[in-house]
Coordinates of C-alpha atoms in Angstrom, one line a residue:
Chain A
X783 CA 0.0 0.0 0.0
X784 CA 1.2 3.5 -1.1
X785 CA 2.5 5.6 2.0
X786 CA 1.8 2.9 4.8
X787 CA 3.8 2.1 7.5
X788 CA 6.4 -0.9 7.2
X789 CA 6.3 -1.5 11.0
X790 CA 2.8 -1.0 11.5
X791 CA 1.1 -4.9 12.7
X792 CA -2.2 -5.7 11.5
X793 CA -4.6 -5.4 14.2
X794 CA -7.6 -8.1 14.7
X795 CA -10.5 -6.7 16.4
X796 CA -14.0 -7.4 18.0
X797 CA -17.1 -5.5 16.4
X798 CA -20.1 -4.7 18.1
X799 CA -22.3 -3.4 15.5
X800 CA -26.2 -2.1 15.6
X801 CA -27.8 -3.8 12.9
X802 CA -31.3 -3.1 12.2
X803 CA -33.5 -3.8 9.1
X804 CA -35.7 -0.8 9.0
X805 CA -37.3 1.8 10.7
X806 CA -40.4 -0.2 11.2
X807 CA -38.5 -2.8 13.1
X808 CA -35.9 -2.8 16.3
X809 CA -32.4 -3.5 16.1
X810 CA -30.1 -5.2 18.2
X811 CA -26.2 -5.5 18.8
X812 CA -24.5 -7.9 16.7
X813 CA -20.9 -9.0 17.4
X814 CA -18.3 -9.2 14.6
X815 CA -14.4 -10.5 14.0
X816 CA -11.7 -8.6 11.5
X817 CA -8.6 -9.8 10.9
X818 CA -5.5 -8.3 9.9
X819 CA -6.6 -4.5 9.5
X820 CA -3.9 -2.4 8.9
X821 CA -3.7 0.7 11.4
X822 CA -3.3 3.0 8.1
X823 CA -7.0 2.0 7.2
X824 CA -9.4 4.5 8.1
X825 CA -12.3 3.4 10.4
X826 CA -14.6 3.3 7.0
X827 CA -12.4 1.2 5.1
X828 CA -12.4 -1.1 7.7
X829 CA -15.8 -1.3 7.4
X830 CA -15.2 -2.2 4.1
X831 CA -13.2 -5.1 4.8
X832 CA -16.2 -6.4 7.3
X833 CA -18.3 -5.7 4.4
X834 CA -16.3 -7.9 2.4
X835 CA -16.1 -10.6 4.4
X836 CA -20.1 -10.5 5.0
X837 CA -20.5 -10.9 1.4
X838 CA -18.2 -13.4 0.6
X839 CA -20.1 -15.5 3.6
X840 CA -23.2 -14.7 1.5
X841 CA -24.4 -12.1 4.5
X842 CA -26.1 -8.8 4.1
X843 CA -23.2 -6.3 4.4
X844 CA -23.7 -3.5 7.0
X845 CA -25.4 -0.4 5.6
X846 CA -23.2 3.0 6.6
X847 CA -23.4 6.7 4.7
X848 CA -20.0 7.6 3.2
X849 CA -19.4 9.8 0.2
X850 CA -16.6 12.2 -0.2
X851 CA -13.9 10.7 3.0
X852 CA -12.3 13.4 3.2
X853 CA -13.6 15.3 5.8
X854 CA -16.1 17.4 4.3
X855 CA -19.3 16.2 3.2
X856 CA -20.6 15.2 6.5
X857 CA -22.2 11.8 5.3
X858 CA -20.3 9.4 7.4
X859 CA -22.1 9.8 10.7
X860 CA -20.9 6.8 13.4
X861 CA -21.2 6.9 17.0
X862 CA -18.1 4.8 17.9
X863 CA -16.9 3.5 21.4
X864 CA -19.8 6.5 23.3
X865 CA -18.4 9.2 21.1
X866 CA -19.9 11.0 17.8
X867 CA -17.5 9.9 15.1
X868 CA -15.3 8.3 17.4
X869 CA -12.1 9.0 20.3
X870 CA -10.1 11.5 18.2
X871 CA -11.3 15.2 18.9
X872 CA -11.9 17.4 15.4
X873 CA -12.5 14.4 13.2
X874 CA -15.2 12.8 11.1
X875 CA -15.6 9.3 10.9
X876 CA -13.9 8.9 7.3
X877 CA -10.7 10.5 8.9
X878 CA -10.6 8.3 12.0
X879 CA -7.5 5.8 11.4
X880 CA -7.2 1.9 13.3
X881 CA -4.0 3.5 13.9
X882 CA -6.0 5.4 17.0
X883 CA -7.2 1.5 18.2
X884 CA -5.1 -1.2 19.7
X885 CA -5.0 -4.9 18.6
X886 CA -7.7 -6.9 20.4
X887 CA -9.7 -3.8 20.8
X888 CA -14.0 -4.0 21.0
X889 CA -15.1 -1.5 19.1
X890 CA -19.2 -0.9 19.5
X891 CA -20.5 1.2 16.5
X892 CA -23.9 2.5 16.7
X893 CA -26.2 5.1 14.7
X894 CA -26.6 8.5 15.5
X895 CA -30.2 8.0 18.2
X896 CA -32.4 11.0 17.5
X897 CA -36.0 10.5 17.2
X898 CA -36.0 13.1 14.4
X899 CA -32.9 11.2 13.0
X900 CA -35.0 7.8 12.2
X901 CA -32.5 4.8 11.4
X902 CA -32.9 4.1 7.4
X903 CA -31.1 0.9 8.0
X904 CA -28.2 -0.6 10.3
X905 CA -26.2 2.3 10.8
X906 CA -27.4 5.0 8.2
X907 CA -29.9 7.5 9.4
X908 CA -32.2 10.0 8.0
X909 CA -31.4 13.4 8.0
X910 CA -33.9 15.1 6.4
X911 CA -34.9 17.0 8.8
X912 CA -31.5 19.3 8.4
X913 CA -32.6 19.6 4.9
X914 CA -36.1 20.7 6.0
X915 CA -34.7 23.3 8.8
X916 CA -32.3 25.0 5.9
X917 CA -35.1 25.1 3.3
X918 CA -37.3 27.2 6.2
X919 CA -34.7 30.0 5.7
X920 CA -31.3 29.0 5.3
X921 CA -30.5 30.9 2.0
X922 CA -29.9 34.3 1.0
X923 CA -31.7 35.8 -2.1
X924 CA -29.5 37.4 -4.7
X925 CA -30.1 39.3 -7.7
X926 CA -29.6 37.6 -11.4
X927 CA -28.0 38.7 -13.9
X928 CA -24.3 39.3 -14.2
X929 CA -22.2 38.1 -11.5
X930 CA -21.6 41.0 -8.9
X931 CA -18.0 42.4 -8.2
X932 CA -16.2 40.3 -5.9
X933 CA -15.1 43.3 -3.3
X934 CA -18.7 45.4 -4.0
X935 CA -19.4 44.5 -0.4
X936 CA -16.7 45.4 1.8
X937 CA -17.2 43.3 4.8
X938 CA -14.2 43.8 7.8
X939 CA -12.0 40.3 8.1
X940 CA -12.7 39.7 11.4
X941 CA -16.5 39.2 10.4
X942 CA -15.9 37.4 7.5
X943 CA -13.8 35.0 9.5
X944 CA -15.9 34.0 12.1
X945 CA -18.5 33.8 9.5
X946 CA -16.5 31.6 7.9
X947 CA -15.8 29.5 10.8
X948 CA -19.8 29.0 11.0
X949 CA -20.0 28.0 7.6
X950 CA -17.7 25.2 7.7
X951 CA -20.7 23.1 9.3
X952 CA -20.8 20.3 7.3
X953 CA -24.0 19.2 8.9
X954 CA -23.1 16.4 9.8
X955 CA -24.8 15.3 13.3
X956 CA -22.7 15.0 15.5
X957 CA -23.5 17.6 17.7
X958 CA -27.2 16.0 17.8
X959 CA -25.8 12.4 18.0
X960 CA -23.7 13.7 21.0
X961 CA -26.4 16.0 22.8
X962 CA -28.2 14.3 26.4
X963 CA -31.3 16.3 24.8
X964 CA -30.6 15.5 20.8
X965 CA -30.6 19.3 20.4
X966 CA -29.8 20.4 16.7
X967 CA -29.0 24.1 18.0
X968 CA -25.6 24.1 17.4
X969 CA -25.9 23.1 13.7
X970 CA -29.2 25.7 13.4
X971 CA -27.0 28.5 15.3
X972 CA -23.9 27.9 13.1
X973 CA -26.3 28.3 9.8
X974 CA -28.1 31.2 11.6
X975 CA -24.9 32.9 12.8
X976 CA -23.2 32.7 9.3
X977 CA -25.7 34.6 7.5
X978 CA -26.6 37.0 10.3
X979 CA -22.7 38.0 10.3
X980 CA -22.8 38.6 6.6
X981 CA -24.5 42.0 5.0
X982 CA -26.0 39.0 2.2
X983 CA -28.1 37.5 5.0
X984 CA -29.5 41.3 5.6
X985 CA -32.8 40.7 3.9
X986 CA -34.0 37.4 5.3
X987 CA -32.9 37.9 8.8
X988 CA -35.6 37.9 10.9
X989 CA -37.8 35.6 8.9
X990 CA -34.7 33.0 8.3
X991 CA -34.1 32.5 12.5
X992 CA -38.0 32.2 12.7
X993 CA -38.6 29.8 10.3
X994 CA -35.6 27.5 11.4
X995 CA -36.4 27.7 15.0
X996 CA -39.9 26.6 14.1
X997 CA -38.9 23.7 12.1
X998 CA -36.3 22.4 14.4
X999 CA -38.6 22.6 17.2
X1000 CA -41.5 20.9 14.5
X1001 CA -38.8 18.2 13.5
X1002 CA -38.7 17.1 17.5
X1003 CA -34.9 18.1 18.3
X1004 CA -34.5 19.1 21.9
X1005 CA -33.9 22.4 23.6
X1006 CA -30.2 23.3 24.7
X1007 CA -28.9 22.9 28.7
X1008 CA -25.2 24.4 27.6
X1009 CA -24.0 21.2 28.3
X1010 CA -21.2 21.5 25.6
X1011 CA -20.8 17.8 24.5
X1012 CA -21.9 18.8 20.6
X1013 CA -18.8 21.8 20.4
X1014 CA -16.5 18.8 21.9
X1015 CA -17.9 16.4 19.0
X1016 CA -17.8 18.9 16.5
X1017 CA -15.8 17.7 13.8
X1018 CA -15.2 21.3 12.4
X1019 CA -15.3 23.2 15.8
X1020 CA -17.9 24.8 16.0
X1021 CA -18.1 27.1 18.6
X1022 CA -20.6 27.9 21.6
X1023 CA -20.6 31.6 20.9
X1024 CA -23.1 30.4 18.0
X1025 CA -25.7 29.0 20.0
X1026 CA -25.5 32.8 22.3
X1027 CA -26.0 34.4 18.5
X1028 CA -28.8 32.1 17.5
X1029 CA -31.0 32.4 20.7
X1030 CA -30.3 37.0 20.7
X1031 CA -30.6 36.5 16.7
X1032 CA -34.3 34.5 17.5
X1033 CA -35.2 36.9 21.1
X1034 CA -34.9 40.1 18.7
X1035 CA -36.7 38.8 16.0
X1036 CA -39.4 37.7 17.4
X1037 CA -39.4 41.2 19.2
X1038 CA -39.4 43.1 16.5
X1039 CA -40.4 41.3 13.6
X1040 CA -43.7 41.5 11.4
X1041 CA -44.5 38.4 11.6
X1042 CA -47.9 38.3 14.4
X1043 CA -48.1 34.0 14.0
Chain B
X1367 CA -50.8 37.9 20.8
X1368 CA -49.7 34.2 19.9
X1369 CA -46.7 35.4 18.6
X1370 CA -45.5 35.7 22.3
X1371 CA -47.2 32.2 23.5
X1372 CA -45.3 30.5 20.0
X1373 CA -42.4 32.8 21.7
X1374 CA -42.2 31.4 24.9
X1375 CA -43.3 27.8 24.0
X1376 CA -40.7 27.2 21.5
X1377 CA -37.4 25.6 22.5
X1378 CA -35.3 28.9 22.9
X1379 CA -38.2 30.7 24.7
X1380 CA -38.3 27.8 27.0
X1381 CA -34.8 28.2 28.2
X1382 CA -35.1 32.1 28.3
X1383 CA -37.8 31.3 30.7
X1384 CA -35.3 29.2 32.4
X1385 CA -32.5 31.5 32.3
X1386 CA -34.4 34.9 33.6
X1387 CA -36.0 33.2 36.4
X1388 CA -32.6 31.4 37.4
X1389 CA -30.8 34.5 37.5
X1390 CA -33.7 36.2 39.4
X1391 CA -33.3 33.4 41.7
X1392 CA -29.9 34.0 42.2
X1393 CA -30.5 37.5 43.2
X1394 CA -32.7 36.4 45.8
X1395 CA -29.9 34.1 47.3
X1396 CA -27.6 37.1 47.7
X1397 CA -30.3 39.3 49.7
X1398 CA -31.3 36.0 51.8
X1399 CA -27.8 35.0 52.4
X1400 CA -27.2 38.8 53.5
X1401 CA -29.9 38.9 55.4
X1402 CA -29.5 35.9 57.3
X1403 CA -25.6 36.6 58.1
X1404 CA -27.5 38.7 61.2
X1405 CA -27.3 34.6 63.2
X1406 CA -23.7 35.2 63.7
X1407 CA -24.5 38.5 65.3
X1408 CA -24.3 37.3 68.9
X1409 CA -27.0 38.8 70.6
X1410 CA -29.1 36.5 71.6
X1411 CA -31.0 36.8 67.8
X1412 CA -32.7 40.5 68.6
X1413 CA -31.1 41.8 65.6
X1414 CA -32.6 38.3 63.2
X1415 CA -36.0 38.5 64.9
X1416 CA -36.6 42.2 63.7
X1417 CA -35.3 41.4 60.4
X1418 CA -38.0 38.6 60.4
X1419 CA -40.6 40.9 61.7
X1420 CA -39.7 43.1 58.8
X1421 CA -39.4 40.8 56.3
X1422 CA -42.6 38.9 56.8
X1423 CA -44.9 41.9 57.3
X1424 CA -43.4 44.8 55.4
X1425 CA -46.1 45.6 52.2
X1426 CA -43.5 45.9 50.0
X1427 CA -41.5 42.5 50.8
X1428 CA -44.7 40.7 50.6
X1429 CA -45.5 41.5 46.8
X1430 CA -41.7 40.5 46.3
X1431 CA -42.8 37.6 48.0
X1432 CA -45.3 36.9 45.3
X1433 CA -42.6 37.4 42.6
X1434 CA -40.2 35.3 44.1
X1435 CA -42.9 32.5 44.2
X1436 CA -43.6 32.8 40.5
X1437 CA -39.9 32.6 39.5
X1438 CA -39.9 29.5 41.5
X1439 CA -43.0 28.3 39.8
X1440 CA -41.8 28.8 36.4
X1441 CA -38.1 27.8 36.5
X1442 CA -39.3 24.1 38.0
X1443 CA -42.6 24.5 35.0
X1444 CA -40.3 25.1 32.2
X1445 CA -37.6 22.3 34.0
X1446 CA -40.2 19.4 34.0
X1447 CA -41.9 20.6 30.4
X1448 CA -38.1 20.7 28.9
X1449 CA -36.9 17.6 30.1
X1450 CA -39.1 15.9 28.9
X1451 CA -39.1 17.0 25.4
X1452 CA -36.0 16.6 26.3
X1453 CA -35.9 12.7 27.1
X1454 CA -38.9 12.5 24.2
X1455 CA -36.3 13.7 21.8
X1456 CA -33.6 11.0 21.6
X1457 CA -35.9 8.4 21.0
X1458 CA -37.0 5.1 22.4
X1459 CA -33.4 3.3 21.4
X1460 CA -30.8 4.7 23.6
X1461 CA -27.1 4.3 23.0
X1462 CA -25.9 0.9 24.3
X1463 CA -22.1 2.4 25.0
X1464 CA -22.1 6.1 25.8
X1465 CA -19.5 8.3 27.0
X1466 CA -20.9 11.4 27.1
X1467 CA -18.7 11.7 30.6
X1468 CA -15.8 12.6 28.1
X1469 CA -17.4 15.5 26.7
X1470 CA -19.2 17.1 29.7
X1471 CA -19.9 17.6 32.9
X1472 CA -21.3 15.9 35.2
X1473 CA -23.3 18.9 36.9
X1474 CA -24.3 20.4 33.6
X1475 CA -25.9 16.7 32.7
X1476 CA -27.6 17.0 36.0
X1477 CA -29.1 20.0 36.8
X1478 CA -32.8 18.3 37.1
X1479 CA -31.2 15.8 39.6
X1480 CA -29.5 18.9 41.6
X1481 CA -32.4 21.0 41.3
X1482 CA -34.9 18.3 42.5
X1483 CA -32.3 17.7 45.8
X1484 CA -32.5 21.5 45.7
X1485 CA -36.7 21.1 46.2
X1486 CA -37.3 18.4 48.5
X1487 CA -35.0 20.9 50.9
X1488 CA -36.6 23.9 49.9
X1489 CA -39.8 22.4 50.8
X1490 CA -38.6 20.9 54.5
X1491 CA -37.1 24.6 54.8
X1492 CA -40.0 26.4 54.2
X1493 CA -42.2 24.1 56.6
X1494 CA -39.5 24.4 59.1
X1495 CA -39.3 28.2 59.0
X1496 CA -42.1 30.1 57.0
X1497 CA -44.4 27.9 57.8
X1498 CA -44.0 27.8 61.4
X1499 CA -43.3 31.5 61.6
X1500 CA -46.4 32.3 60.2
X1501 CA -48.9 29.8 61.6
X1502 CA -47.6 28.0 64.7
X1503 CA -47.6 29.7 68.1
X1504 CA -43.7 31.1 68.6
X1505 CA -42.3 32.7 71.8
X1506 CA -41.4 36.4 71.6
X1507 CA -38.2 37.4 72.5
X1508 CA -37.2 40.8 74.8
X1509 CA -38.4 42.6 72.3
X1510 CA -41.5 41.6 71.7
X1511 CA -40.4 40.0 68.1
X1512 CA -41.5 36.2 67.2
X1513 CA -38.6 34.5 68.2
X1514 CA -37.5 32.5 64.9
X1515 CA -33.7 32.8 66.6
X1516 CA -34.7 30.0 68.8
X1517 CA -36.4 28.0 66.0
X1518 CA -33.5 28.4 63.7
X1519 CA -30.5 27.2 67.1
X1520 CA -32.9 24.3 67.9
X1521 CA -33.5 22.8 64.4
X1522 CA -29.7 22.7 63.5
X1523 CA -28.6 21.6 67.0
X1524 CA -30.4 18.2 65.0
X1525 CA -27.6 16.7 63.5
X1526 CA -29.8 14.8 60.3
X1527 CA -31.3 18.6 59.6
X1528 CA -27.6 19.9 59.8
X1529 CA -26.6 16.9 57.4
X1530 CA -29.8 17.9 54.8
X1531 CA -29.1 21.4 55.1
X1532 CA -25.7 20.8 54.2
X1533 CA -26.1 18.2 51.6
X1534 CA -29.0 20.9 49.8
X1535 CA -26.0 23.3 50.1
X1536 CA -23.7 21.2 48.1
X1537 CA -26.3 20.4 45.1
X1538 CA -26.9 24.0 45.2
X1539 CA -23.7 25.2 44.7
X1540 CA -22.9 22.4 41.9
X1541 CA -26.2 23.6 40.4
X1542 CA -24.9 27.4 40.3
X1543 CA -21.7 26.2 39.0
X1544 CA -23.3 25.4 35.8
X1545 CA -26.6 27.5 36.1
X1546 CA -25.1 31.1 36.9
X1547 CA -23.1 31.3 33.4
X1548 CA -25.3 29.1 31.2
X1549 CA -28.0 31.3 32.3
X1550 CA -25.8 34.6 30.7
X1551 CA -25.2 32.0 27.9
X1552 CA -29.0 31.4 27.0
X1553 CA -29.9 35.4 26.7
X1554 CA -27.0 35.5 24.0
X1555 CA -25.1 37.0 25.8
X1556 CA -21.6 35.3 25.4
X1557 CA -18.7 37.7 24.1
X1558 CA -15.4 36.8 24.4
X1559 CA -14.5 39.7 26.3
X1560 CA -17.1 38.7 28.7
X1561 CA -17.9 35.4 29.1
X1562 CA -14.6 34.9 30.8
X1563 CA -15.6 37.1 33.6
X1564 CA -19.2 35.5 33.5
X1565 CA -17.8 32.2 34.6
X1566 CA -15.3 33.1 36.9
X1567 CA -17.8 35.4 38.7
X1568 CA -20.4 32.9 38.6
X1569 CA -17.6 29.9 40.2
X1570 CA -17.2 32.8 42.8
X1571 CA -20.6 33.3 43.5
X1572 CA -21.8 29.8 43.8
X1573 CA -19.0 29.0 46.0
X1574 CA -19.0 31.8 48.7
X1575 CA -23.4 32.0 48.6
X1576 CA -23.4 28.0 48.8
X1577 CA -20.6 28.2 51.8
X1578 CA -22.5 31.4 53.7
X1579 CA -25.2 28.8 53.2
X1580 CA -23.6 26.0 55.3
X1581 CA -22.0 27.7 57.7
X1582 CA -25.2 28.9 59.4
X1583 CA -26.6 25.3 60.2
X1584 CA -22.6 23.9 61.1
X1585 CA -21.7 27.3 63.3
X1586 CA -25.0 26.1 65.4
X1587 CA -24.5 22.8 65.3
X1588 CA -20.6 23.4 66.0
X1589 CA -20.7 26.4 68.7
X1590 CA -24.4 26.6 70.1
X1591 CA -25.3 22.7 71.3

């Protein structure tokens, strides 16, 4: 293998993996040996190799999202060992390496539990209802026609970074998965907080924290105790600081908005 | 006007609820605390007993009374309707292997726990003294004052009220540990210039309020039986 370690020894490990066949029916741990994983894998292509060797048995292979595994589509969603994408702090799943497990290790790998994250199937989950919250106001509207010059807004650095940091949510969970309450506040408050930084997110302000409040409330996602597990989980880091923006962002909206419903 | 009951029913109203009231609570420790600092006065408890006199008859204190009562009411409300909306949230299936212990704390995963400790004493407290005060015959002391001095040195000369009052202190103080800045935290009020002094204030606060606390049943207990 390209770039591996000579000295590196193949790990064999114990699996404890939630398998489930659908929403409709419960699931239940189910235990699991691989053999001679290289500590270069990362945790998903280790999952591979399990998957392999279920299919080779002639077993149903275990269902997990993936897509990009690199770090920055937020598909791969695993709560492994008690911890949202795993034991090593600022990382998703598909960037977790067998080089941060030991050789005899039990790993237990479960879904993300939210009941408005509903388990499509073994470990893959639905998670719609980000898509529904960021369609109830988490855009900007921009004018057409030809594209607008790239410094006609001036906006200071120091805003444009910490919006920045906000928008590198990649929606991926965790903070949910890792929540006592399954709160989705610090992935609503990092959408929230990027676009109420930003002169773009001017127009829809008051409407946009509103309307996503509503549906994340609607979509049965918990309320926030500033416990601080989901910033700890957060593969991209984002910060508590969001969550104070989202709830004075949401308090003086509903103050002074239009909107009598 | 259902834009304010959509307001404070939604998630974030719910903890702005929580927040306001705990903070107004918190305020109410200091001027308690304050007041009852008057025990270790040494004189025989003239000086508590005309407090109390004042305190439990002046017009004004009384309709404080009331508000006090309501913040009570509605931080414990909004606690039981949040948790469990809360709880309802994650779901029937909870993780089988969870280590949220490596991401938290334990007193900010716990503040229902603390605050119910916090309840069962405020509700043995308030029999013990308001109660009482107000609706059991009392002595009177030289000056004419009910004589909740003599109340207050022979309930914590009991050691298992002295170990409650103690215990309620403790829960208390872990409670304001997390409550005090998470409270500043819910009303958006986090700034980086700030929030540092938040949290080292509130540590502060919960720490020397929760001790003042103790030390009146232990200095009894200790020094008066």
């Amino acid at each position: 293998m390209a770039g591996s370690n000579p000295n590196a020894k193949p790990m064999n490990l114990t699996l404890k993996v939630w398998r489930q066949k659908n929403r409709n029916t419960n699931g239940q741990i189910v235990d699991y040996q691989v053999r001679d994983i290289s500590p270069d894998m990362s945790f998903l292509e280790m999952l591979d190799v399990l998957n392999e060797d279920l299919l080779r048995k002639g077993d149903e292979p275990v269902a997990f999202d993936h897509d990009c595994r690199e770090g920055i589509c937020g598909s791969c969603n695993l709560f492994i060992n008690g911890r949202a994408h795993g034991p090593e702090a600022g990382t998703t799943t598909c960037q977790l390496h067998m080089r941060k497990f030991s050789d005899g290790d039990t790993i237990t790998i479960e879904p993300w539990r939210a009941n408005a994250f509903p388990v499509n199937k073994d470990l893959s989950v639905d998670r719609s209802a980000f898509d529904r919250i960021i369609q109830a106001g988490g855009y900007v509207s921009v004018n057409t026609g030809g594209a607008p010059d790239g410094n006609e807004i001036p906006i200071p650095k120091e805003i444009a970074d910490r919006a920045f940091e906000a928008a590198t949510c990649i929606a991926c969970g965790a903070c949910v998965a890792s929540c006592k309450n399954s709160s989705a506040m610090l992935f609503v408050s990092a959408k929230v907080s990027q676009l109420a930084l930003l002169p773009q997110g001017n127009v829809e302000r008051k409407t946009r924290v509103e309307n996503m409040v509503a549906q994340m409330d609607k979509e049965g996602f918990g309320a926030c105790s500033n416990i601080g597990s989901c910033a700890a989980e957060c593969p991209v880091g984002i910060s508590l600081e969001n969550i104070a923006i989202l709830n004075r962002e949401f308090l003086s909206a509903k103050a002074t908005s239009n909107n009598l419903a | 006007m259902s834009w304010i009951n959509n307001t404070l029913s939604s998630s974030i109203g719910r903890k702005i609820i929580m927040a306001i009231t705990g903070l107004f609570l918190c305020s109410f420790l200091v001027v308690h605390l304050i007041g009852n600092f008057q025990l270790f006065k040494g004189d025989g408890g003239l000086a508590f007993n005309t407090y109390s006199h004042f305190m439990s008859t002046n017009p004004m204190i009384r309709v404080a009374e009331i508000i006090l009562v309501a913040g009570f009411a509605f931080h414990i409300y909004e606690a039981v309707v949040l948790t469990r909306r809360n709880q309802a949230a994650r779901g029937n299936q909870k993780y089988v292997v969870s280590h949220i212990e490596q991401n938290s704390d334990w007193k900010s995963r716990n503040m229902g726990i603390l605050g119910s400790v916090i309840l069962v004493f405020l509700i043995v407290h308030l029999y013990n003294f308001y109660y009482r005060y107000h609706y059991e015959p009392l002595p009177f002391d030289s000056q004419n004052n009910k004589n909740l001095y003599a109340v207050v040195m022979t309930s914590f000369q009991t050691w298992w009220y002295v170990a409650l009052y103690v215990l309620a202190q403790i829960a208390l103080c872990y409670h304001l540990l997390h409550g005090f800045a998470s409270g500043f935290q819910t009303l958006g009020l986090n700034h980086r210039k700030y929030t540092p002094v938040i949290k080292a204030v509130g540590y502060a606060f919960s720490i020397i309020v929760c001790a003042g606390f103790a030390a009146m049943p232990l200095y009894f207990f200790i020094f008066k039986s």
